[in-house]
Structure formats: structure tokens, C-alpha cells
Short mmCIF file of C-alpha atoms and ligand atoms in Angstrom, two decimals:
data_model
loop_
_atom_site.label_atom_id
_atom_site.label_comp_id
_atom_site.label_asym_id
_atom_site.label_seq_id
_atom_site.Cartn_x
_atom_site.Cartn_y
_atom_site.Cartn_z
CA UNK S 1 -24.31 -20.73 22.85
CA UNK S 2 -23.98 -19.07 19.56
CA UNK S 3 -24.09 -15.22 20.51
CA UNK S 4 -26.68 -12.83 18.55
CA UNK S 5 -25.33 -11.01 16.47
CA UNK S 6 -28.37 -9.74 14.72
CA UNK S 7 -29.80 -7.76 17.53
CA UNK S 8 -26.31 -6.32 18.51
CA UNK S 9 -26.01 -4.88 14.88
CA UNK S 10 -29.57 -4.01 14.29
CA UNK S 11 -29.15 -2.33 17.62
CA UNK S 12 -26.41 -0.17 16.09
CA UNK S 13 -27.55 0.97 12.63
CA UNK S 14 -30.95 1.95 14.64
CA UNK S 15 -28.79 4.40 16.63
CA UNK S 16 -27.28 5.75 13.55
CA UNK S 17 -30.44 6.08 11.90
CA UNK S 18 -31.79 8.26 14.84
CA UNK S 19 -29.12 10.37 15.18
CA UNK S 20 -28.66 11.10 10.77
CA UNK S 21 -32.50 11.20 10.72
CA UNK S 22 -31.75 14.35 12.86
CA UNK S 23 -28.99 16.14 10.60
CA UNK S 24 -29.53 18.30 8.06
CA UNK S 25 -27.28 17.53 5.83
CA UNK S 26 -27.49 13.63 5.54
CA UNK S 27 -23.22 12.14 5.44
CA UNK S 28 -21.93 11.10 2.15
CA UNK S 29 -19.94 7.82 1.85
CA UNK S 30 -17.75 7.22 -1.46
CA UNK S 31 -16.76 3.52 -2.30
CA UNK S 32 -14.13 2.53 -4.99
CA UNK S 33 -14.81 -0.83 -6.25
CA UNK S 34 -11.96 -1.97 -8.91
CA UNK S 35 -12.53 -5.86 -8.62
CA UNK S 36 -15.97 -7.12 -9.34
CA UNK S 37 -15.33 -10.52 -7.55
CA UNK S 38 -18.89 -11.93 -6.60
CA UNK S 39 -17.72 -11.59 -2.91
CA UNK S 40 -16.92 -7.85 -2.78
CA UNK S 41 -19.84 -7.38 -4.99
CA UNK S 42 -21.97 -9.20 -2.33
CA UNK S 43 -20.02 -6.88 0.13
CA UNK S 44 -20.55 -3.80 -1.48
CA UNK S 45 -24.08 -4.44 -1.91
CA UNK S 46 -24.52 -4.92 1.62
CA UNK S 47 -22.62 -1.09 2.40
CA UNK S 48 -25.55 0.19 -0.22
CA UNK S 49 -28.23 -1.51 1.48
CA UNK S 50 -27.06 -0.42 5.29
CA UNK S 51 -26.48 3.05 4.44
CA UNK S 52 -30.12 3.27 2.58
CA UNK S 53 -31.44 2.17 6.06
CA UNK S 54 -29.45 4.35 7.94
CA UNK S 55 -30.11 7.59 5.63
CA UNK S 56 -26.30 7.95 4.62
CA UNK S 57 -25.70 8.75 0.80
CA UNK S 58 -23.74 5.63 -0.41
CA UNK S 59 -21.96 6.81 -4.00
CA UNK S 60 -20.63 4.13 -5.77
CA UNK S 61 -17.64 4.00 -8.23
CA UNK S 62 -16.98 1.02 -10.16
CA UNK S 63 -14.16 0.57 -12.22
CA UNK S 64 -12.69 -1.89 -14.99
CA UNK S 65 -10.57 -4.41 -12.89
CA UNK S 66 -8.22 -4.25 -15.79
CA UNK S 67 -7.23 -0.47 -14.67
CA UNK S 68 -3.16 0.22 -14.23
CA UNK S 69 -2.39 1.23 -10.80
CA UNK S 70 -1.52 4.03 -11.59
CA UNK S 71 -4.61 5.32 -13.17
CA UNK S 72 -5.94 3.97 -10.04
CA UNK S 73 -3.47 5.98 -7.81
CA UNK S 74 -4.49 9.22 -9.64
CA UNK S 75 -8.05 8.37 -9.21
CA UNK S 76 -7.49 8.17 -5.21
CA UNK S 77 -5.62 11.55 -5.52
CA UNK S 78 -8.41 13.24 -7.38
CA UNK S 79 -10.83 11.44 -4.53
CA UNK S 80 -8.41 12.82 -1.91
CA UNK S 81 -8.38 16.32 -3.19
CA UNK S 82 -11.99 16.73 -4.21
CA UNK S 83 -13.99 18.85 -1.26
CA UNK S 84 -16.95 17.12 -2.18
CA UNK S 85 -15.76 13.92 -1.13
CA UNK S 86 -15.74 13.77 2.58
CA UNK S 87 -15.06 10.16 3.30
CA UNK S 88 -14.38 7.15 0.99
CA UNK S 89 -13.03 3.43 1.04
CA UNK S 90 -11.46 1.10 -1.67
CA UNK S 91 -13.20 -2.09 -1.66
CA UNK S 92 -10.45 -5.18 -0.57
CA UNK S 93 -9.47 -7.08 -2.13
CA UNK S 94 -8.05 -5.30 -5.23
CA UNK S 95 -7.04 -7.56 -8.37
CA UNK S 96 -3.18 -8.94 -8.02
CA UNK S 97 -1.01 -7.00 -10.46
CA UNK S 98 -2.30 -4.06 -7.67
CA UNK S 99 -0.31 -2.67 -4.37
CA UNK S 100 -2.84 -2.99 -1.87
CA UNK S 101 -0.76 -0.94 0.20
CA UNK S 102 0.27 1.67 -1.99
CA UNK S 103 -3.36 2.56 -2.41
CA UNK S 104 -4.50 2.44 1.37
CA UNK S 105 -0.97 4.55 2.25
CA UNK S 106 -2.77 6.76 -0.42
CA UNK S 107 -5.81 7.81 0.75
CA UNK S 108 -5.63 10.73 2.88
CA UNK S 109 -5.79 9.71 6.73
CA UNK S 110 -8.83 12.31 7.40
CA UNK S 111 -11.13 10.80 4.78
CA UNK S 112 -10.34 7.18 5.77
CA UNK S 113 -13.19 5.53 7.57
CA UNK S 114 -12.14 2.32 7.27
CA UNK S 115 -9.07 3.72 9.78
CA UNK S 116 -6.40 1.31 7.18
CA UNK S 117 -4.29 4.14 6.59
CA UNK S 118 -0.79 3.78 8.70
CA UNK S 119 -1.28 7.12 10.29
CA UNK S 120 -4.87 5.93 11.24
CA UNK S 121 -3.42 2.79 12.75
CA UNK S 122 -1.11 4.38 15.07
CA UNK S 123 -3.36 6.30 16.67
CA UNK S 124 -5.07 3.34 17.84
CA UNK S 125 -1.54 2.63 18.86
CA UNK S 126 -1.14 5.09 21.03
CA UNK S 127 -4.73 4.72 22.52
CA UNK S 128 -6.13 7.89 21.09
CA UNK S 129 -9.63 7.42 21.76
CA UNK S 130 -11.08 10.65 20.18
CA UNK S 131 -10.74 9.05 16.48
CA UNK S 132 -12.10 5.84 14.85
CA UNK S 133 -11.66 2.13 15.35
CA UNK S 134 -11.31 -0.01 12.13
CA UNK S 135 -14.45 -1.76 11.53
CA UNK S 136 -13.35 -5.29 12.57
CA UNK S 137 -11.35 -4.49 16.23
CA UNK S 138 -14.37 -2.56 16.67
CA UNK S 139 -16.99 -4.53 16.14
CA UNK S 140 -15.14 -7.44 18.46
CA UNK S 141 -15.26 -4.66 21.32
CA UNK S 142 -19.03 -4.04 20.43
CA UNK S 143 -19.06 -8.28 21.24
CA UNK S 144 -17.54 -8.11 24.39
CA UNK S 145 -20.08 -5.03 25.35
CA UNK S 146 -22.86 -6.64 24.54
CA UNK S 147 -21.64 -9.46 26.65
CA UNK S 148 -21.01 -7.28 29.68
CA UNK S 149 -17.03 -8.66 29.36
CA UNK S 150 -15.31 -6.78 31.83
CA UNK S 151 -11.85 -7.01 29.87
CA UNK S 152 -9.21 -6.03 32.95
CA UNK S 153 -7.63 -9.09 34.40
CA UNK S 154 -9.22 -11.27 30.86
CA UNK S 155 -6.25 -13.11 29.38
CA UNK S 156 -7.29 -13.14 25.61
CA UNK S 157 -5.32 -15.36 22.84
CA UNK S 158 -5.17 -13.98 19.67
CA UNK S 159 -4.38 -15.89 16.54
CA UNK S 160 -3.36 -14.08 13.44
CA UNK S 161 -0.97 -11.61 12.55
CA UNK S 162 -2.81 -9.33 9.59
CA UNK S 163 -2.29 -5.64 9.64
CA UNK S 164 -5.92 -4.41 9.42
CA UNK S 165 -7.82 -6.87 11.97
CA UNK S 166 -5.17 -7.90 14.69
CA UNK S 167 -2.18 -5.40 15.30
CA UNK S 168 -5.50 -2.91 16.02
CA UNK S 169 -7.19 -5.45 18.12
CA UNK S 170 -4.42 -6.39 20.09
CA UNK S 171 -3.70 -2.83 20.94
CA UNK S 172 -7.26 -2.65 21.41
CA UNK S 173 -7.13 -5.19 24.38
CA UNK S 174 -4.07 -3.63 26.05
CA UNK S 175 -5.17 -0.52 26.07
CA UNK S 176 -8.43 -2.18 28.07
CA UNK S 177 -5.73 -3.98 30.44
CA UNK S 178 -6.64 -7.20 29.23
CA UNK S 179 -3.48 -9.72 29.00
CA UNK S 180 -3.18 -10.49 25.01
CA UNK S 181 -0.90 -13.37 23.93
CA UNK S 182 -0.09 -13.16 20.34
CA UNK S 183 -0.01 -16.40 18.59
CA UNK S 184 -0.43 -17.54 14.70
CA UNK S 185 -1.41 -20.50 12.44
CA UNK S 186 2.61 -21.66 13.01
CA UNK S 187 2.77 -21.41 16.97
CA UNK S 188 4.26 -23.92 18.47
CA UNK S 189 1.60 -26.21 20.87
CA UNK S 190 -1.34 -23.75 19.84
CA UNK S 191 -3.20 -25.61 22.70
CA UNK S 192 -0.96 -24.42 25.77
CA UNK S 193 -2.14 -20.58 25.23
CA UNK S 194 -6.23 -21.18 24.13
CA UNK S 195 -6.62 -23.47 26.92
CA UNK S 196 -5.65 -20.58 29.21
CA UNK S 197 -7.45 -17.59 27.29
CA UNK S 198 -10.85 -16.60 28.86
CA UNK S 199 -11.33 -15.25 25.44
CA UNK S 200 -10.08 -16.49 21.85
CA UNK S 201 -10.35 -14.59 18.55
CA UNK S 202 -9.41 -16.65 15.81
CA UNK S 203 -9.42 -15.86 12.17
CA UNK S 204 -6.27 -18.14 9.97
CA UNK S 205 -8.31 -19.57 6.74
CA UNK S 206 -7.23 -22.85 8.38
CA UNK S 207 -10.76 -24.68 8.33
CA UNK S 208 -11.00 -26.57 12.13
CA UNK S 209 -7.89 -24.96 13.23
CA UNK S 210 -9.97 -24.81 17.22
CA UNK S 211 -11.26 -27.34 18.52
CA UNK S 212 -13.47 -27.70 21.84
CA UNK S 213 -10.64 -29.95 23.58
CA UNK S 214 -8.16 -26.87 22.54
CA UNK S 215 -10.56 -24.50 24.91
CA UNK S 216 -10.90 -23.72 28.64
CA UNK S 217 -14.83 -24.11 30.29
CA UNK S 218 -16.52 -20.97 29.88
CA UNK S 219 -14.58 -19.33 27.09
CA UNK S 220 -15.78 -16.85 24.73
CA UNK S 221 -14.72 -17.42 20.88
CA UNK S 222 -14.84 -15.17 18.16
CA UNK S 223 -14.20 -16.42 15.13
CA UNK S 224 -13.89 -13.89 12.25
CA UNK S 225 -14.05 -15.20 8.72
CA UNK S 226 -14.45 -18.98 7.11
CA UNK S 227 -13.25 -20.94 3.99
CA UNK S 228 -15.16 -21.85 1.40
CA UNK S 229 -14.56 -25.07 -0.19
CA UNK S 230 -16.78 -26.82 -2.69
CA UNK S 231 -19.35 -24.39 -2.03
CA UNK S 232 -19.47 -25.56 1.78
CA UNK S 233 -18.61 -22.53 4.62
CA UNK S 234 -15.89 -24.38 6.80
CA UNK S 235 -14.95 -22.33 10.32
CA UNK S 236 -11.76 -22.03 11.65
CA UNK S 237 -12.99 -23.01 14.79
CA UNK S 238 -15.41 -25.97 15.38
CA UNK S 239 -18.62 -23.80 15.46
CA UNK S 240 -20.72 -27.19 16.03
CA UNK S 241 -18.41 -29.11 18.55
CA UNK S 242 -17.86 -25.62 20.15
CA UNK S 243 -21.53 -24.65 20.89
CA UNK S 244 -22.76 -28.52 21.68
CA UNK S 245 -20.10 -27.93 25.24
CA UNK S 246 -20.35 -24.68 27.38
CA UNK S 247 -18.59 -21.71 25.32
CA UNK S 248 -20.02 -18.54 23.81
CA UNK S 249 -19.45 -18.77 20.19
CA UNK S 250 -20.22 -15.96 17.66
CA UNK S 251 -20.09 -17.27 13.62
CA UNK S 252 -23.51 -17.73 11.53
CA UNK S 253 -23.15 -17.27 8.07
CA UNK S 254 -23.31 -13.28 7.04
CA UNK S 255 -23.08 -11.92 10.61
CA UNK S 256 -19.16 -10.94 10.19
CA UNK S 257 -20.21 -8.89 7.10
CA UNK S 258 -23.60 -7.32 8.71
CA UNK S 259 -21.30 -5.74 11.48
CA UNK S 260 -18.42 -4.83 9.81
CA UNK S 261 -20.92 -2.78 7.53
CA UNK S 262 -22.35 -1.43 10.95
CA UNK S 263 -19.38 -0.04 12.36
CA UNK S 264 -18.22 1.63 8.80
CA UNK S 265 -21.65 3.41 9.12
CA UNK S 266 -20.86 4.40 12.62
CA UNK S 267 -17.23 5.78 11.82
CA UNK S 268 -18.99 7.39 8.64
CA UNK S 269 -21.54 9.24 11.27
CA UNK S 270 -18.59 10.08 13.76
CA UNK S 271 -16.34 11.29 11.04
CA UNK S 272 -19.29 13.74 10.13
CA UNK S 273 -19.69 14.98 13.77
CA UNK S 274 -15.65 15.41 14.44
CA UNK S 275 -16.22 17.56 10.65
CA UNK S 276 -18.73 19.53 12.19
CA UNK S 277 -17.10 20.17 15.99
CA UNK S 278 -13.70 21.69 14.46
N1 LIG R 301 -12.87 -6.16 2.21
C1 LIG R 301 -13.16 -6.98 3.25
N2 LIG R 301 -13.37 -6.28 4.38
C2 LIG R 301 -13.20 -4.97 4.05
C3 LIG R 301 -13.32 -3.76 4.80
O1 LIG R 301 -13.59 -3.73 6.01
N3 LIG R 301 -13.07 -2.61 4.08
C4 LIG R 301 -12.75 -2.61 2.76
N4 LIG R 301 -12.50 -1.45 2.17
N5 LIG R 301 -12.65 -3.74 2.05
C5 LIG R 301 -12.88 -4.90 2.68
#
């Protein structure tokens, strides 16, 4: 069964859109864009397009992809000092001869909705609830709501090791007493931990990395991103094979970018209301 996606984030930018519809001062989101790639323009266009529906000013700053890093580091510190600018994010991928990190590291913790920022990330860490989730781990937890997944007791296999999507996830899960085993694209007999896993969240760029026989009856899979090749979207888990045999499955084409989008409008809202509780 391929979950629905669609009504889970439609669900979400229609409760943001009720509650901004109600401010009177509408939030303002910033966006740096330095590397006009077609997929981060695709993926910018899509932040423009959700914060339009959901009545949050979307201001846009593109800049050559040529620029030195460190006219792009003094750009984030002008961003980071500027009172007008509440809350802002720097389109990922940036071009090579760029430190992604140095520029993330840069960006003052308080105005970071995407939550990359190290100081961000370890408050997720240590389970302080009172701040924001990064967009992906959060929108995986808005999955397993909408599937009424009581987490305690759930052992969950995780495979991947990235900064942004699984550290926070994992911590995520153990803070929600689920039992997390941490494995990656090089684990040894990959098949031993997802045939245990009640749920499996799988995102490698390794195109048919899970396969049904890999799986235990009734799982749940999420699988987060895909490879293109030729033009053709290839999963890392068997979307097809999956859904033909009894699992919950979540990929379609554009759903991981229509939630991610959701859940940086809903940290963009809750940024605004923690703002206006000091
Ligand atoms: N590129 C791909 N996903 C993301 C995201 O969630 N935030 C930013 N800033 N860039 C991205």
C-alpha cells in the first residue's frame, strides 16, 4: 500500500494557512540560492509556491554560482545581523569549490529553520522538545502519526549515516522509546536487521538497495530520496515489488519534496510564535 502523502501534507499547510491567515503581521522567510542547478531551482520554486498558499512572505536571493566563499560567508553575516531578517535558509546543495559546512555552522542558530546548524542539532539531541525538528526527521514522525504508529516497543532499522536526515531521526526514535539499529550502505548482511525492523527508513542513492525478500510481513518503509539515471527515477527500495506484497510503502515521485517544504513552513510559523512569546 503506497501511503498518501498528499493528504498528510495538504493537511499541514491548511493548518498553517489558518493559523498565519490570523496574524497580523504575516512571517517572512529568506532563501539564499547560490547554485542554480535545475533541481534546487525546481526546489526552490516549490518553497515560493507553498509559502504563497500558506500566506508566508517567501524573499528570494539568488546569487552567481561563481561567488567566492567568502563573499558568500559575509553575505550570511550581513543576513545574520540584519533585524529585518527573521529566518532564512541556504539552498543545498552549494557548488563544490564551497564548505557546505562552514556556511550552515554560519548562520546564526535562532534564524535557522531548517534546524542544520550544530547547536540546532543538539538540541534534538538532548530531546528538547520546545524548538524545531529539521524538516526531514520531522516529516517521517508526521508519517508515523498519520499512521497511528505507536513507536514504544517498534524496533526501527535505519540505513544511512548523513548529518542532516539520520543522526536527528535516530535521536528522534529514541527519544520516542523506539529500538533504532543503525546500519549503512556497507553493513555487513543488511538483511539480518530489516527483516527484524517493524519499520525501515532507507535513503543510500543505491537504486534497489531493499528488496521485499529483505523485509518482515507488515513492515512500514520509508524511503527518502531516489536516483536518477537516464532520465528514469530508480528507488532505493523496490517501490513496485514492495507494494505488490503486504508493506506500507511511502515514495511517489515529488511527495519527499512537497513535505519537506511543509514542515519548513511549519518551523517558519513556530519560529514566529516562539519570536512573539519571549
Ligand atoms: N536541499 C535539499 N533539501 C534541503 C533542505 O531541506 N534545506 C535546504 N536548505 N536545502 C536542501
Amino acid at each position: 500500500m503506497i501511503i498518501d502523502w498528499k493528504t498528510i501534507a495538504l493537511n499541514i499547510y491548511d493548518q498553517i494557512k489558518a493559523k498565519v491567515s490570523l496574524l497580523k503581521k504575516k512571517p517572512t522567510l529568506w532563501a539564499i540560492l547560490v547554485w542554480s542547478n535545475s533541481a534546487s531551482l525546481r526546489y526552490i520554486k516549490q518553497k515560493q509556491k507553498w509559502a504563497d498558499y500558506t500566506w508566508i512572505w517567501f524573499n528570494l536571493i539568488q546569487l552567481d554560482e561563481n561567488i567566492k566563499e567568502d563573499e558568500l560567508l559575509k553575505i550570511v553575516e550581513q543576513f545574520n545581523k540584519d533585524s529585518n531578517i527573521s529566518w532564512y535558509i541556504v539552498q543545498l546543495p552549494l557548488p563544490k569549490h564551497i564548505n557546505e559546512d562552514l556556511i550552515i555552522n554560519t548562520i546564526l542558530p535562532e534564524k535557522d529553520v531548517d534546524w542544520f546548524h550544530p547547536i540546532n542539532q543538539w538540541k534534538i539531541l538532548i530531546w528538547d522538545n520546545s524548538w524545531l525538528v529539521p524538516c526531514t526527521p520531522a516529516w517521517i514522525m508526521e508519517i508515523f502519526k498519520s499512521q497511528y504508529v505507536d513507536l514504544i516497543w517498534k524496533i526501527v532499522c535505519i540505513i544511512g549515516r548523513s548529518n542532516i536526515v539520520w543522526k536527528p531521526i535516530t535521536a528522534l526514535l529514541i527519544n520516542a522509546w523506539s529500538t533504532v539499529i543503525s546500519c549503512n550502505s556497507k553493513t555487513i548482511d543488511l538483511t539480518s536487521f530489516t527483516k527484524i525492523a517493524d519499520i525501515v527508513i532507507v535513503a543510500t542513492w543505491q537504486p534497489g538497495l531493499l528488496k521485499e525478500n529483505m523485509l518482515k510481513k507488515w513492515s512500514l518503509i520509508i524511503d527518502v530520496w531516489f536516483t536518477v539515471i537516464d532520465n528514469k527515477i530508480y528507488w532505493d527500495a523496490e517501490t513496485k515489488e514492495i507494494d505488490n506484497a503486504w508493506h506500507k510503502i511511502t515514495p511517489v515521485p515529488g511527495w519527499v519534496w512537497t513535505l519537506t517544504v511543509a514542515l519548513l513552513m511549519k518551523n517558519t510559523l513556530k519560529s514566529y510564535e516562539i519570536q512573539e512569546n519571549k
